[in-house]
PDB file of C-alpha atoms in Angstrom:
ATOM      1  CA  MET L 310     -83.679 -76.918 -40.600  1.00 48.00           C
ATOM      2  CA  LYS L 311     -86.611 -75.185 -38.872  1.00 46.00           C
ATOM      3  CA  ASP L 312     -88.398 -72.506 -40.955  1.00 50.00           C
ATOM      4  CA  SER L 313     -85.810 -73.228 -43.620  1.00 56.00           C
ATOM      5  CA  MET L 314     -87.064 -70.814 -46.289  1.00 62.00           C
ATOM      6  CA  LYS L 315     -86.763 -67.950 -43.789  1.00 88.00           C
ATOM      7  CA  THR L 316     -83.308 -69.041 -42.686  1.00 94.00           C
ATOM      8  CA  VAL L 317     -80.183 -67.145 -43.691  1.00 97.00           C
ATOM      9  CA  GLN L 318     -77.159 -69.412 -43.941  1.00 98.00           C
ATOM     10  CA  ILE L 319     -73.862 -67.664 -43.227  1.00 98.00           C
ATOM     11  CA  LEU L 320     -70.812 -69.076 -45.021  1.00 98.00           C
ATOM     12  CA  LEU L 321     -67.535 -68.495 -43.176  1.00 98.00           C
ATOM     13  CA  SER L 322     -64.095 -69.584 -44.389  1.00 98.00           C
ATOM     14  CA  THR L 323     -61.358 -69.589 -41.742  1.00 97.00           C
ATOM     15  CA  TYR L 324     -57.593 -69.887 -41.864  1.00 97.00           C
ATOM     16  CA  ASN L 325     -55.364 -69.245 -38.839  1.00 96.00           C
ATOM     17  CA  GLY L 326     -57.982 -66.864 -37.495  1.00 95.00           C
ATOM     18  CA  ALA L 327     -57.673 -67.559 -33.780  1.00 96.00           C
ATOM     19  CA  ALA L 328     -56.971 -63.916 -32.928  1.00 95.00           C
ATOM     20  CA  PHE L 329     -60.360 -62.618 -34.067  1.00 96.00           C
ATOM     21  CA  VAL L 330     -62.731 -65.432 -35.038  1.00 97.00           C
ATOM     22  CA  ALA L 331     -64.480 -65.737 -31.654  1.00 97.00           C
ATOM     23  CA  GLU L 332     -65.351 -62.038 -31.696  1.00 96.00           C
ATOM     24  CA  GLN L 333     -66.703 -62.393 -35.220  1.00 96.00           C
ATOM     25  CA  LEU L 334     -68.808 -65.426 -34.286  1.00 97.00           C
ATOM     26  CA  ASP L 335     -70.250 -63.515 -31.337  1.00 97.00           C
ATOM     27  CA  SER L 336     -71.347 -60.747 -33.715  1.00 97.00           C
ATOM     28  CA  LEU L 337     -73.051 -63.316 -35.952  1.00 97.00           C
ATOM     29  CA  LEU L 338     -74.888 -64.870 -33.033  1.00 97.00           C
ATOM     30  CA  ALA L 339     -76.060 -61.411 -31.936  1.00 97.00           C
ATOM     31  CA  GLN L 340     -77.903 -60.745 -35.213  1.00 97.00           C
ATOM     32  CA  THR L 341     -81.412 -59.372 -34.783  1.00 97.00           C
ATOM     33  CA  TYR L 342     -82.578 -61.493 -37.713  1.00 97.00           C
ATOM     34  CA  LYS L 343     -83.618 -65.045 -36.901  1.00 93.00           C
ATOM     35  CA  PRO L 344     -83.237 -67.827 -37.822  1.00 94.00           C
ATOM     36  CA  ILE L 345     -79.661 -68.045 -39.005  1.00 96.00           C
ATOM     37  CA  HIS L 346     -77.418 -71.043 -39.542  1.00 96.00           C
ATOM     38  CA  ILE L 347     -73.633 -70.800 -39.713  1.00 97.00           C
ATOM     39  CA  LEU L 348     -71.662 -73.085 -42.026  1.00 98.00           C
ATOM     40  CA  ILE L 349     -67.894 -72.879 -41.561  1.00 98.00           C
ATOM     41  CA  ARG L 350     -65.090 -74.368 -43.608  1.00 98.00           C
ATOM     42  CA  ASP L 351     -61.647 -74.293 -42.022  1.00 95.00           C
ATOM     43  CA  ASP L 352     -59.000 -74.076 -44.721  1.00 97.00           C
ATOM     44  CA  GLY L 353     -56.216 -76.019 -43.002  1.00 96.00           C
ATOM     45  CA  SER L 354     -55.538 -73.823 -39.964  1.00 97.00           C
ATOM     46  CA  HIS L 355     -52.541 -74.696 -37.802  1.00 95.00           C
ATOM     47  CA  ASP L 356     -53.210 -72.305 -34.909  1.00 95.00           C
ATOM     48  CA  GLN L 357     -56.049 -72.554 -32.355  1.00 97.00           C
ATOM     49  CA  THR L 358     -58.820 -71.771 -34.856  1.00 97.00           C
ATOM     50  CA  ARG L 359     -60.209 -75.311 -35.020  1.00 97.00           C
ATOM     51  CA  GLU L 360     -60.360 -75.617 -31.230  1.00 97.00           C
ATOM     52  CA  ILE L 361     -62.311 -72.352 -31.028  1.00 97.00           C
ATOM     53  CA  LEU L 362     -64.703 -73.470 -33.764  1.00 97.00           C
ATOM     54  CA  LYS L 363     -65.291 -76.805 -32.040  1.00 96.00           C
ATOM     55  CA  LYS L 364     -66.371 -75.065 -28.826  1.00 95.00           C
ATOM     56  CA  TYR L 365     -68.846 -72.871 -30.700  1.00 96.00           C
ATOM     57  CA  GLU L 366     -70.141 -75.792 -32.758  1.00 94.00           C
ATOM     58  CA  GLN L 367     -70.987 -77.686 -29.577  1.00 91.00           C
ATOM     59  CA  GLN L 368     -72.966 -74.760 -28.129  1.00 91.00           C
ATOM     60  CA  TYR L 369     -74.680 -73.138 -31.103  1.00 90.00           C
ATOM     61  CA  GLN L 370     -76.418 -73.955 -34.386  1.00 80.00           C
ATOM     62  CA  MET L 371     -73.461 -74.185 -36.692  1.00 93.00           C
ATOM     63  CA  ASP L 372     -71.589 -76.812 -38.672  1.00 96.00           C
ATOM     64  CA  VAL L 373     -67.832 -76.919 -39.177  1.00 96.00           C
ATOM     65  CA  LEU L 374     -66.199 -78.564 -42.191  1.00 95.00           C
ATOM     66  CA  VAL L 375     -62.506 -79.301 -41.701  1.00 95.00           C
ATOM     67  CA  GLY L 376     -60.519 -79.183 -44.921  1.00 93.00           C
ATOM     68  CA  SER L 377     -57.029 -78.935 -46.322  1.00 95.00           C
ATOM     69  CA  ASN L 378     -55.498 -75.634 -47.354  1.00 95.00           C
ATOM     70  CA  ILE L 379     -56.864 -74.910 -50.837  1.00 96.00           C
ATOM     71  CA  GLY L 380     -56.971 -71.111 -50.603  1.00 96.00           C
ATOM     72  CA  VAL L 381     -59.700 -68.577 -49.956  1.00 96.00           C
ATOM     73  CA  ILE L 382     -61.261 -68.575 -53.448  1.00 96.00           C
ATOM     74  CA  PRO L 383     -61.757 -72.362 -53.733  1.00 97.00           C
ATOM     75  CA  SER L 384     -62.822 -72.450 -50.087  1.00 98.00           C
ATOM     76  CA  PHE L 385     -65.711 -70.054 -50.687  1.00 98.00           C
ATOM     77  CA  PHE L 386     -66.761 -71.882 -53.852  1.00 98.00           C
ATOM     78  CA  THR L 387     -66.800 -75.095 -51.804  1.00 98.00           C
ATOM     79  CA  LEU L 388     -68.974 -73.424 -49.175  1.00 98.00           C
ATOM     80  CA  LEU L 389     -71.349 -72.163 -51.853  1.00 98.00           C
ATOM     81  CA  GLN L 390     -71.721 -75.731 -53.117  1.00 98.00           C
ATOM     82  CA  GLN L 391     -72.203 -77.103 -49.596  1.00 98.00           C
ATOM     83  CA  ALA L 392     -74.825 -74.502 -48.657  1.00 98.00           C
ATOM     84  CA  SER L 393     -78.396 -75.696 -48.233  1.00 96.00           C
ATOM     85  CA  ASP L 394     -80.826 -75.544 -51.162  1.00 96.00           C
ATOM     86  CA  GLN L 395     -83.633 -74.992 -48.671  1.00 95.00           C
ATOM     87  CA  VAL L 396     -82.621 -71.728 -46.983  1.00 97.00           C
ATOM     88  CA  GLY L 397     -83.948 -68.382 -48.129  1.00 96.00           C
ATOM     89  CA  TYR L 398     -80.641 -66.532 -48.407  1.00 98.00           C
ATOM     90  CA  VAL L 399     -76.904 -67.140 -48.212  1.00 98.00           C
ATOM     91  CA  ALA L 400     -74.443 -64.641 -46.700  1.00 98.00           C
ATOM     92  CA  LEU L 401     -70.655 -64.527 -46.974  1.00 98.00           C
ATOM     93  CA  CYS L 402     -68.461 -63.888 -43.954  1.00 97.00           C
ATOM     94  CA  ASP L 403     -64.767 -63.301 -43.225  1.00 96.00           C
ATOM     95  CA  GLN L 404     -63.129 -64.419 -39.996  1.00 96.00           C
ATOM     96  CA  ASP L 405     -61.743 -61.150 -38.682  1.00 92.00           C
ATOM     97  CA  ASP L 406     -64.518 -58.553 -38.957  1.00 93.00           C
ATOM     98  CA  TYR L 407     -67.425 -57.558 -36.734  1.00 96.00           C
ATOM     99  CA  TRP L 408     -71.006 -57.326 -37.960  1.00 97.00           C
ATOM    100  CA  HIS L 409     -73.547 -54.733 -36.877  1.00 96.00           C
ATOM    101  CA  LYS L 410     -76.407 -56.596 -35.239  1.00 97.00           C
ATOM    102  CA  GLU L 411     -78.908 -55.447 -37.902  1.00 97.00           C
ATOM    103  CA  LYS L 412     -76.720 -56.486 -40.852  1.00 98.00           C
ATOM    104  CA  ILE L 413     -78.710 -59.537 -41.959  1.00 98.00           C
ATOM    105  CA  GLU L 414     -82.055 -57.921 -41.176  1.00 97.00           C
ATOM    106  CA  LYS L 415     -81.275 -54.950 -43.448  1.00 97.00           C
ATOM    107  CA  ALA L 416     -80.077 -57.173 -46.273  1.00 98.00           C
ATOM    108  CA  VAL L 417     -83.108 -59.457 -46.136  1.00 98.00           C
ATOM    109  CA  ARG L 418     -85.465 -56.477 -46.104  1.00 96.00           C
ATOM    110  CA  LYS L 419     -83.947 -55.184 -49.351  1.00 97.00           C
ATOM    111  CA  LEU L 420     -83.776 -58.606 -51.013  1.00 98.00           C
ATOM    112  CA  ASN L 421     -87.361 -59.422 -50.055  1.00 96.00           C
ATOM    113  CA  ALA L 422     -88.463 -56.561 -52.309  1.00 96.00           C
ATOM    114  CA  ILE L 423     -87.070 -58.425 -55.345  1.00 97.00           C
ATOM    115  CA  ASP L 424     -88.844 -61.309 -57.080  1.00 97.00           C
ATOM    116  CA  ALA L 425     -87.332 -64.543 -55.757  1.00 96.00           C
ATOM    117  CA  ALA L 426     -86.950 -65.819 -59.331  1.00 98.00           C
ATOM    118  CA  VAL L 427     -84.514 -62.992 -60.133  1.00 98.00           C
ATOM    119  CA  PRO L 428     -80.869 -63.566 -59.134  1.00 99.00           C
ATOM    120  CA  ALA L 429     -80.276 -60.895 -56.504  1.00 99.00           C
ATOM    121  CA  MET L 430     -77.339 -59.906 -54.328  1.00 98.00           C
ATOM    122  CA  TYR L 431     -76.954 -57.338 -51.544  1.00 98.00           C
ATOM    123  CA  CYS L 432     -73.682 -55.633 -50.640  1.00 97.00           C
ATOM    124  CA  SER L 433     -72.836 -52.584 -48.577  1.00 97.00           C
ATOM    125  CA  ARG L 434     -70.329 -49.981 -47.560  1.00 95.00           C
ATOM    126  CA  VAL L 435     -68.062 -50.805 -44.607  1.00 95.00           C
ATOM    127  CA  GLU L 436     -66.461 -48.914 -41.740  1.00 94.00           C
ATOM    128  CA  LEU L 437     -62.712 -49.471 -41.445  1.00 95.00           C
ATOM    129  CA  VAL L 438     -61.401 -50.215 -37.939  1.00 94.00           C
ATOM    130  CA  ASN L 439     -58.100 -51.222 -36.354  1.00 94.00           C
ATOM    131  CA  GLU L 440     -57.424 -54.475 -34.522  1.00 92.00           C
ATOM    132  CA  GLU L 441     -59.209 -53.140 -31.426  1.00 91.00           C
ATOM    133  CA  LEU L 442     -62.270 -52.124 -33.509  1.00 92.00           C
ATOM    134  CA  VAL L 443     -61.477 -48.403 -33.192  1.00 94.00           C
ATOM    135  CA  SER L 444     -62.800 -46.521 -36.215  1.00 94.00           C
ATOM    136  CA  LEU L 445     -60.370 -45.496 -38.961  1.00 94.00           C
ATOM    137  CA  GLY L 446     -63.068 -43.950 -41.120  1.00 93.00           C
ATOM    138  CA  MET L 447     -65.591 -45.060 -43.697  1.00 92.00           C
ATOM    139  CA  TYR L 448     -64.652 -46.840 -46.895  1.00 90.00           C
ATOM    140  CA  PRO L 449     -65.209 -44.435 -49.822  1.00 87.00           C
ATOM    141  CA  LEU L 450     -68.819 -44.250 -50.959  1.00 85.00           C
ATOM    142  CA  HIS L 451     -69.597 -45.792 -54.341  1.00 87.00           C
ATOM    143  CA  LYS L 452     -71.562 -43.008 -56.016  1.00 83.00           C
ATOM    144  CA  ARG L 453     -72.369 -44.849 -59.237  1.00 88.00           C
ATOM    145  CA  GLY L 454     -74.668 -47.807 -58.977  1.00 89.00           C
ATOM    146  CA  PRO L 455     -73.726 -51.447 -59.493  1.00 95.00           C
ATOM    147  CA  ALA L 456     -73.793 -52.575 -63.119  1.00 96.00           C
ATOM    148  CA  PHE L 457     -72.229 -55.087 -65.482  1.00 98.00           C
ATOM    149  CA  GLU L 458     -70.169 -52.270 -67.039  1.00 96.00           C
ATOM    150  CA  ASN L 459     -68.616 -51.663 -63.622  1.00 95.00           C
ATOM    151  CA  ALA L 460     -68.174 -55.334 -62.730  1.00 96.00           C
ATOM    152  CA  LEU L 461     -65.985 -55.945 -65.785  1.00 95.00           C
ATOM    153  CA  VAL L 462     -63.247 -53.698 -64.360  1.00 93.00           C
ATOM    154  CA  GLN L 463     -64.025 -53.253 -60.648  1.00 92.00           C
ATOM    155  CA  SER L 464     -65.738 -54.979 -57.774  1.00 93.00           C
ATOM    156  CA  MET L 465     -67.885 -52.768 -55.586  1.00 92.00           C
ATOM    157  CA  ALA L 466     -69.140 -55.805 -53.650  1.00 94.00           C
ATOM    158  CA  THR L 467     -66.990 -56.373 -50.572  1.00 94.00           C
ATOM    159  CA  GLY L 468     -67.308 -60.116 -50.038  1.00 93.00           C
ATOM    160  CA  CYS L 469     -68.057 -60.059 -46.332  1.00 95.00           C
ATOM    161  CA  THR L 470     -71.078 -57.804 -46.938  1.00 97.00           C
ATOM    162  CA  ILE L 471     -72.670 -60.038 -49.592  1.00 98.00           C
ATOM    163  CA  VAL L 472     -76.059 -61.667 -49.043  1.00 99.00           C
ATOM    164  CA  MET L 473     -77.698 -63.437 -52.004  1.00 99.00           C
ATOM    165  CA  ASN L 474     -80.916 -65.266 -52.782  1.00 98.00           C
ATOM    166  CA  GLN L 475     -81.147 -68.846 -53.989  1.00 98.00           C
ATOM    167  CA  ALA L 476     -81.629 -67.750 -57.599  1.00 98.00           C
ATOM    168  CA  ALA L 477     -78.231 -66.038 -57.468  1.00 99.00           C
ATOM    169  CA  ARG L 478     -76.625 -69.068 -55.823  1.00 99.00           C
ATOM    170  CA  ARG L 479     -78.031 -71.391 -58.497  1.00 98.00           C
ATOM    171  CA  LEU L 480     -76.769 -69.064 -61.217  1.00 99.00           C
ATOM    172  CA  LEU L 481     -73.264 -69.066 -59.730  1.00 99.00           C
ATOM    173  CA  LEU L 482     -73.245 -72.850 -59.472  1.00 99.00           C
ATOM    174  CA  GLN L 483     -74.317 -73.338 -63.107  1.00 98.00           C
ATOM    175  CA  HIS L 484     -70.724 -72.894 -64.259  1.00 98.00           C
ATOM    176  CA  LEU L 485     -67.829 -73.174 -61.831  1.00 98.00           C
ATOM    177  CA  PRO L 486     -64.811 -71.218 -63.101  1.00 98.00           C
ATOM    178  CA  ASP L 487     -61.177 -72.181 -63.202  1.00 97.00           C
ATOM    179  CA  VAL L 488     -60.169 -70.349 -60.022  1.00 95.00           C
ATOM    180  CA  ARG L 489     -56.767 -69.587 -61.538  1.00 94.00           C
ATOM    181  CA  ASN L 490     -58.604 -67.098 -63.756  1.00 96.00           C
ATOM    182  CA  VAL L 491     -60.662 -65.522 -60.972  1.00 96.00           C
ATOM    183  CA  VAL L 492     -59.432 -62.339 -59.299  1.00 94.00           C
ATOM    184  CA  MET L 493     -61.443 -62.966 -56.135  1.00 95.00           C
ATOM    185  CA  HIS L 494     -64.612 -64.889 -55.365  1.00 97.00           C
ATOM    186  CA  ASP L 495     -66.616 -61.778 -54.438  1.00 97.00           C
ATOM    187  CA  TRP L 496     -65.667 -60.019 -57.680  1.00 97.00           C
ATOM    188  CA  TRP L 497     -66.729 -63.107 -59.654  1.00 98.00           C
ATOM    189  CA  PHE L 498     -70.057 -63.212 -57.805  1.00 99.00           C
ATOM    190  CA  TYR L 499     -70.654 -59.520 -58.564  1.00 98.00           C
ATOM    191  CA  LEU L 500     -69.748 -60.019 -62.230  1.00 99.00           C
ATOM    192  CA  VAL L 501     -72.103 -62.951 -62.736  1.00 99.00           C
ATOM    193  CA  VAL L 502     -75.079 -61.580 -60.809  1.00 99.00           C
ATOM    194  CA  SER L 503     -74.791 -58.100 -62.357  1.00 98.00           C
ATOM    195  CA  ALA L 504     -74.925 -59.684 -65.825  1.00 98.00           C
ATOM    196  CA  PHE L 505     -78.156 -61.584 -65.239  1.00 99.00           C
ATOM    197  CA  GLY L 506     -79.869 -60.210 -62.162  1.00 98.00           C
ATOM    198  CA  THR L 507     -79.989 -57.393 -59.625  1.00 98.00           C
ATOM    199  CA  VAL L 508     -77.255 -56.109 -57.315  1.00 98.00           C
ATOM    200  CA  VAL L 509     -78.305 -53.828 -54.456  1.00 98.00           C
ATOM    201  CA  TYR L 510     -75.661 -51.527 -52.947  1.00 97.00           C
ATOM    202  CA  ASP L 511     -76.342 -50.131 -49.470  1.00 96.00           C
ATOM    203  CA  PRO L 512     -74.513 -46.806 -48.898  1.00 95.00           C
ATOM    204  CA  GLU L 513     -74.707 -47.342 -45.136  1.00 95.00           C
ATOM    205  CA  SER L 514     -72.126 -49.483 -43.377  1.00 94.00           C
ATOM    206  CA  SER L 515     -73.307 -52.927 -42.287  1.00 94.00           C
ATOM    207  CA  MET L 516     -70.141 -54.010 -40.493  1.00 96.00           C
ATOM    208  CA  LEU L 517     -66.713 -53.145 -39.106  1.00 96.00           C
ATOM    209  CA  TYR L 518     -63.948 -54.119 -41.537  1.00 95.00           C
ATOM    210  CA  ARG L 519     -60.878 -54.875 -39.484  1.00 93.00           C
ATOM    211  CA  GLN L 520     -57.493 -53.663 -40.756  1.00 88.00           C
ATOM    212  CA  HIS L 521     -54.364 -55.534 -39.719  1.00 72.00           C
ATOM    213  CA  ALA L 522     -51.034 -56.653 -41.150  1.00 64.00           C
ATOM    214  CA  ALA L 523     -52.585 -59.262 -43.449  1.00 60.00           C
ATOM    215  CA  ASN L 524     -55.600 -57.206 -44.500  1.00 58.00           C
ATOM    216  CA  THR L 525     -55.167 -53.505 -45.256  1.00 46.00           C
ATOM    217  CA  VAL L 526     -57.143 -51.015 -47.325  1.00 49.00           C
ATOM    218  CA  GLY L 527     -55.429 -47.663 -47.777  1.00 43.00           C
ATOM    219  CA  THR L 528     -57.459 -44.470 -47.369  1.00 43.00           C
ATOM    220  CA  GLY L 529     -55.075 -41.874 -46.024  1.00 41.00           C
ATOM    221  CA  HIS L 530     -53.254 -40.513 -49.089  1.00 40.00           C
ATOM    222  CA  THR L 531     -54.319 -37.479 -51.064  1.00 42.00           C
ATOM    223  CA  GLY L 532     -53.109 -35.645 -54.161  1.00 43.00           C
ATOM    224  CA  VAL L 533     -49.965 -36.879 -55.911  1.00 40.00           C
ATOM    225  CA  GLY L 534     -49.308 -39.504 -53.243  1.00 44.00           C
ATOM    226  CA  ARG L 535     -52.694 -41.039 -53.897  1.00 44.00           C
ATOM    227  CA  TRP L 536     -52.041 -41.191 -57.645  1.00 43.00           C
ATOM    228  CA  ILE L 537     -48.635 -42.804 -57.121  1.00 45.00           C
ATOM    229  CA  GLY L 538     -50.056 -45.320 -54.674  1.00 50.00           C
ATOM    230  CA  ARG L 539     -52.803 -46.406 -57.020  1.00 51.00           C
ATOM    231  CA  VAL L 540     -50.509 -46.672 -60.036  1.00 50.00           C
ATOM    232  CA  ARG L 541     -48.204 -48.886 -57.984  1.00 55.00           C
ATOM    233  CA  ARG L 542     -51.154 -51.073 -57.044  1.00 55.00           C
ATOM    234  CA  TYR L 543     -52.035 -51.501 -60.716  1.00 49.00           C
ATOM    235  CA  ARG L 544     -48.486 -52.551 -61.496  1.00 52.00           C
ATOM    236  CA  LYS L 545     -48.111 -55.008 -58.623  1.00 52.00           C
ATOM    237  CA  GLU L 546     -51.419 -56.488 -57.601  1.00 54.00           C
ATOM    238  CA  LYS L 547     -52.832 -59.673 -59.103  1.00 56.00           C
ATOM    239  CA  GLN L 548     -56.368 -58.296 -59.197  1.00 59.00           C
ATOM    240  CA  TYR L 549     -55.517 -55.695 -61.818  1.00 61.00           C
ATOM    241  CA  ARG L 550     -53.369 -58.010 -63.937  1.00 70.00           C
ATOM    242  CA  PHE L 551     -56.120 -60.641 -63.978  1.00 84.00           C
ATOM    243  CA  ILE L 552     -59.059 -58.495 -65.077  1.00 91.00           C
ATOM    244  CA  THR L 553     -58.858 -59.613 -68.712  1.00 91.00           C
ATOM    245  CA  LYS L 554     -58.371 -63.270 -67.746  1.00 94.00           C
ATOM    246  CA  GLN L 555     -61.428 -63.132 -65.513  1.00 96.00           C
ATOM    247  CA  ASN L 556     -63.541 -61.563 -68.240  1.00 96.00           C
ATOM    248  CA  GLU L 557     -62.354 -64.182 -70.738  1.00 97.00           C
ATOM    249  CA  GLU L 558     -63.327 -66.897 -68.270  1.00 98.00           C
ATOM    250  CA  PHE L 559     -66.740 -65.305 -67.838  1.00 98.00           C
ATOM    251  CA  MET L 560     -67.247 -65.180 -71.621  1.00 98.00           C
ATOM    252  CA  ARG L 561     -66.232 -68.839 -71.925  1.00 98.00           C
ATOM    253  CA  LEU L 562     -68.739 -69.964 -69.296  1.00 99.00           C
ATOM    254  CA  TYR L 563     -71.656 -67.536 -69.581  1.00 99.00           C
ATOM    255  CA  GLY L 564     -71.218 -65.831 -72.954  1.00 98.00           C
ATOM    256  CA  ASP L 565     -73.973 -67.789 -74.687  1.00 97.00           C
ATOM    257  CA  GLN L 566     -76.473 -66.755 -72.004  1.00 98.00           C
ATOM    258  CA  LEU L 567     -75.859 -62.998 -72.193  1.00 98.00           C
ATOM    259  CA  ASP L 568     -78.411 -60.622 -73.649  1.00 98.00           C
ATOM    260  CA  ALA L 569     -77.432 -58.633 -76.736  1.00 98.00           C
ATOM    261  CA  LYS L 570     -76.359 -55.508 -74.840  1.00 97.00           C
ATOM    262  CA  ASN L 571     -74.075 -57.233 -72.346  1.00 98.00           C
ATOM    263  CA  LYS L 572     -72.687 -59.534 -75.040  1.00 97.00           C
ATOM    264  CA  ARG L 573     -71.720 -56.487 -77.104  1.00 95.00           C
ATOM    265  CA  ILE L 574     -70.091 -54.763 -74.108  1.00 95.00           C
ATOM    266  CA  LEU L 575     -68.047 -57.819 -73.156  1.00 97.00           C
ATOM    267  CA  THR L 576     -67.081 -58.669 -76.743  1.00 95.00           C
ATOM    268  CA  ARG L 577     -65.840 -55.136 -77.393  1.00 92.00           C
ATOM    269  CA  PHE L 578     -63.775 -55.164 -74.195  1.00 90.00           C
ATOM    270  CA  LEU L 579     -62.104 -58.469 -75.075  1.00 91.00           C
ATOM    271  CA  GLN L 580     -61.517 -57.594 -78.726  1.00 89.00           C
ATOM    272  CA  SER L 581     -59.873 -54.313 -77.725  1.00 85.00           C
ATOM    273  CA  ARG L 582     -57.184 -56.249 -75.849  1.00 80.00           C
ATOM    274  CA  ARG L 583     -55.873 -57.861 -79.054  1.00 82.00           C
ATOM    275  CA  SER L 584     -54.143 -54.867 -80.653  1.00 78.00           C
ATOM    276  CA  LEU L 585     -52.698 -51.468 -79.843  1.00 84.00           C
ATOM    277  CA  SER L 586     -55.226 -49.764 -82.115  1.00 78.00           C
ATOM    278  CA  GLY L 587     -58.040 -51.552 -80.301  1.00 71.00           C
ATOM    279  CA  ARG L 588     -56.681 -50.463 -76.933  1.00 76.00           C
ATOM    280  CA  ILE L 589     -56.359 -46.860 -78.121  1.00 80.00           C
ATOM    281  CA  GLN L 590     -59.976 -46.850 -79.326  1.00 78.00           C
ATOM    282  CA  TYR L 591     -61.130 -48.312 -76.022  1.00 71.00           C
ATOM    283  CA  PHE L 592     -59.066 -45.783 -74.060  1.00 73.00           C
ATOM    284  CA  LEU L 593     -60.816 -42.958 -75.905  1.00 75.00           C
ATOM    285  CA  CYS L 594     -64.318 -44.432 -75.696  1.00 69.00           C
ATOM    286  CA  PRO L 595     -64.725 -47.185 -73.076  1.00 74.00           C
ATOM    287  CA  ASP L 596     -67.987 -48.920 -72.203  1.00 79.00           C
ATOM    288  CA  THR L 597     -66.775 -49.840 -68.727  1.00 84.00           C
ATOM    289  CA  TYR L 598     -66.299 -47.629 -65.689  1.00 79.00           C
ATOM    290  CA  ARG L 599     -64.841 -47.559 -62.212  1.00 82.00           C
ATOM    291  CA  GLN L 600     -66.317 -45.542 -59.384  1.00 75.00           C
ATOM    292  CA  SER L 601     -64.102 -42.449 -59.321  1.00 75.00           C
ATOM    293  CA  TRP L 602     -62.553 -40.222 -61.988  1.00 71.00           C
ATOM    294  CA  MET L 603     -59.068 -41.103 -60.753  1.00 76.00           C
ATOM    295  CA  GLU L 604     -59.754 -44.847 -60.792  1.00 78.00           C
ATOM    296  CA  ASN L 605     -61.264 -44.525 -64.260  1.00 70.00           C
ATOM    297  CA  MET L 606     -58.191 -42.784 -65.661  1.00 75.00           C
ATOM    298  CA  ILE L 607     -55.745 -45.246 -64.095  1.00 81.00           C
ATOM    299  CA  CYS L 608     -57.817 -48.173 -65.331  1.00 73.00           C
ATOM    300  CA  ARG L 609     -57.983 -46.758 -68.855  1.00 71.00           C
ATOM    301  CA  LEU L 610     -54.217 -46.246 -68.831  1.00 77.00           C
ATOM    302  CA  GLY L 611     -53.780 -49.789 -67.559  1.00 75.00           C
ATOM    303  CA  LEU L 612     -55.913 -51.096 -70.408  1.00 75.00           C
ATOM    304  CA  LEU L 613     -54.025 -48.975 -72.944  1.00 77.00           C
ATOM    305  CA  LEU L 614     -50.636 -50.199 -71.695  1.00 78.00           C
ATOM    306  CA  ASN L 615     -51.832 -53.821 -71.582  1.00 70.00           C
ATOM    307  CA  MET L 616     -51.351 -54.036 -67.800  1.00 71.00           C
ATOM    308  CA  VAL L 617     -54.669 -55.752 -67.048  1.00 69.00           C
TER     309      VAL L 617
END
């Protein structure tokens, strides 16, 4: 791979993405940063996705791995393992979004300011758009910075915005988790890197995050409706019910490597889950935080009621 240590390798997992994947690939190929290499794993598509990928593979510098349907989380872990050891950075990509042409350039500029020996990860805010890429507004700004205390109960790293250095990739590959205990791959990446390295959050949007029937982020509700909507999400969605399982998995794999501060924070969180009195104490005085007051209160109630 020419100029390999300057190369950014983009990891894209596809599944029945024929409707939007060509437009996404065009946005990757239009990046101002060069060189890039695109590594794609198709997760068992049965529409026209593979035919589209084959055409692009024949014309451009990209490689396509054809696999069976194992699901998005294992698919991205497979891509992380298959990524080159020789490139400078690795970026994650979804099949149905559209990247601003300066996305990689901005990420590399910020990551270049960090010692290459330090595990480092970039993520950013996104602009929400409809299927025709018409703006629906900006995703809410994360006003508190990335930190391990946040990563234990919330991911502020939208996967398709993530760019990481090789030190972060090596750290993530040290211990591969049981994916049944992982909420989502991007949350796991944020959790691990925030514990041992540096996470950079860019408050400016780096891409258009497409909303459609299979991929929706709600932003329109206010007041009581917003509270009700978020409480319902906590009751129904896997990501909230699996927070404790994910943190237990992280302790099992990385607990011995944590510094004293992070070990104390994680241990207290896990011990609080074992009894009502522990949950009450944690509700009153938590170490962890989510980004907004509302999210914090709902999360604390969820912890108190043993819903996570």
